[in-house]
Amino acid sequence: MNDNEDEVSNENNKVEDELPNDSGEDNDGLSDVNDDDIAEEDVIDNPIMGTAFRPRDDGRITVEVGQLFRNSTHFREVLLDYSIQEGFKLKRIKIEKRRITYGCEAKGCTW
């Protein structure tokens, strides 16, 4: 039996030698990808949820219902640039946890 115990012990040691060494940093063991490696700009198109915002090749901004933005700050920046580009003032209508709604301040504006 001692021979079998030695074999099991050797096999376990071999597996342990192949495991990555934790250097003491926060390591959840799930992925070796750092948060810095994932660009915040990467918004995935999801036909059910909407389409990721992308400026046109000529630099002009088009804003459409259902566009997805990186975060609320990015949305507000794009919307401000769009209102300057189109020459109208915006009015904040509603801010919810997952949705922000703006409208045009001018009477009769269809936007």
Coordinates of C-alpha atoms in Angstrom, one line a residue:
M1 CA 0.0 0.0 0.0
N2 CA 2.8 2.4 0.6
D3 CA 3.7 2.3 -3.1
N4 CA 0.1 3.3 -4.0
E5 CA 0.2 6.1 -1.5
D6 CA 3.5 7.4 -2.9
E7 CA 2.0 7.4 -6.5
V8 CA -1.0 9.4 -5.4
S9 CA 1.2 11.8 -3.5
N10 CA 3.5 12.2 -6.6
E11 CA 0.5 12.8 -8.9
N12 CA -0.9 15.5 -6.6
N13 CA 2.4 17.2 -6.4
K14 CA 2.7 17.2 -10.2
V15 CA -0.8 18.9 -10.5
E16 CA 0.1 21.5 -7.8
D17 CA 3.3 22.3 -9.7
E18 CA 1.3 23.1 -12.8
L19 CA -1.1 25.5 -11.1
P20 CA -0.4 29.2 -11.4
N21 CA 1.4 30.7 -8.4
D22 CA -0.6 33.4 -6.6
S23 CA 1.7 36.3 -6.1
G24 CA -0.4 37.8 -3.3
E25 CA -2.3 40.2 -5.6
D26 CA -6.1 40.0 -5.9
N27 CA -6.7 37.0 -8.0
D28 CA -10.1 35.5 -8.4
G29 CA -8.8 32.7 -10.6
L30 CA -11.4 33.3 -13.2
S31 CA -9.5 35.3 -15.7
D32 CA -6.1 36.8 -16.2
V33 CA -7.5 39.8 -18.1
N34 CA -7.1 43.1 -16.3
D35 CA -9.9 45.6 -16.2
D36 CA -7.5 48.0 -18.1
D37 CA -7.5 45.6 -21.0
I38 CA -11.2 46.0 -21.6
A39 CA -11.9 49.3 -23.3
E40 CA -14.9 51.2 -21.9
E41 CA -15.6 52.3 -25.5
D42 CA -16.4 48.8 -26.5
V43 CA -20.2 48.7 -26.7
I44 CA -21.5 45.6 -28.4
D45 CA -24.4 45.9 -30.9
N46 CA -27.4 44.0 -29.6
P47 CA -30.4 44.1 -31.9
I48 CA -32.7 43.6 -29.0
M49 CA -31.3 46.4 -26.9
G50 CA -30.2 48.8 -29.6
T51 CA -27.2 49.8 -31.8
A52 CA -23.9 51.2 -30.4
F53 CA -23.4 54.9 -31.1
R54 CA -20.7 55.5 -33.7
P55 CA -19.9 58.9 -35.2
R56 CA -20.1 59.1 -39.0
D57 CA -16.9 59.0 -41.1
D58 CA -17.3 62.7 -41.8
G59 CA -17.4 63.5 -38.1
R60 CA -21.0 64.5 -38.0
I61 CA -23.2 63.1 -35.2
T62 CA -26.5 61.4 -35.8
V63 CA -28.7 60.6 -32.8
E64 CA -31.4 58.0 -33.1
V65 CA -33.8 56.2 -30.8
G66 CA -32.4 53.0 -29.4
Q67 CA -28.7 53.9 -29.7
L68 CA -26.4 52.6 -26.9
F69 CA -23.7 54.6 -25.3
R70 CA -20.8 53.7 -23.0
N71 CA -22.3 55.4 -20.0
S72 CA -24.5 58.4 -19.1
T73 CA -21.6 60.8 -19.3
H74 CA -20.8 59.7 -22.8
F75 CA -24.4 60.1 -23.8
R76 CA -24.6 63.6 -22.4
E77 CA -21.3 64.6 -24.2
V78 CA -22.6 63.3 -27.5
L79 CA -26.0 64.9 -27.0
L80 CA -24.3 68.3 -26.2
D81 CA -22.2 68.0 -29.3
Y82 CA -25.2 67.1 -31.4
S83 CA -27.2 70.1 -30.1
I84 CA -24.4 72.4 -30.9
Q85 CA -24.0 70.8 -34.4
E86 CA -27.7 71.2 -35.1
G87 CA -28.2 74.6 -33.3
F88 CA -30.8 73.9 -30.7
K89 CA -31.0 73.9 -26.9
L90 CA -31.9 70.7 -25.0
K91 CA -34.2 70.3 -22.0
R92 CA -33.7 67.4 -19.6
I93 CA -37.0 65.6 -19.3
K94 CA -36.3 62.5 -17.2
I95 CA -33.4 60.7 -15.7
E96 CA -33.9 57.1 -14.6
K97 CA -31.4 54.5 -13.5
R98 CA -31.0 53.0 -17.0
R99 CA -32.5 55.7 -19.3
I100 CA -32.1 59.4 -19.8
T101 CA -34.6 61.4 -21.7
Y102 CA -34.0 64.9 -23.3
G103 CA -36.1 67.0 -25.6
C104 CA -35.8 70.2 -27.6
E105 CA -36.5 73.5 -25.7
A106 CA -37.9 75.3 -28.7
K107 CA -41.7 75.2 -29.3
G108 CA -42.7 73.1 -32.3
C109 CA -39.4 71.2 -32.3
T110 CA -40.0 67.6 -33.4
W111 CA -36.8 66.3 -31.8

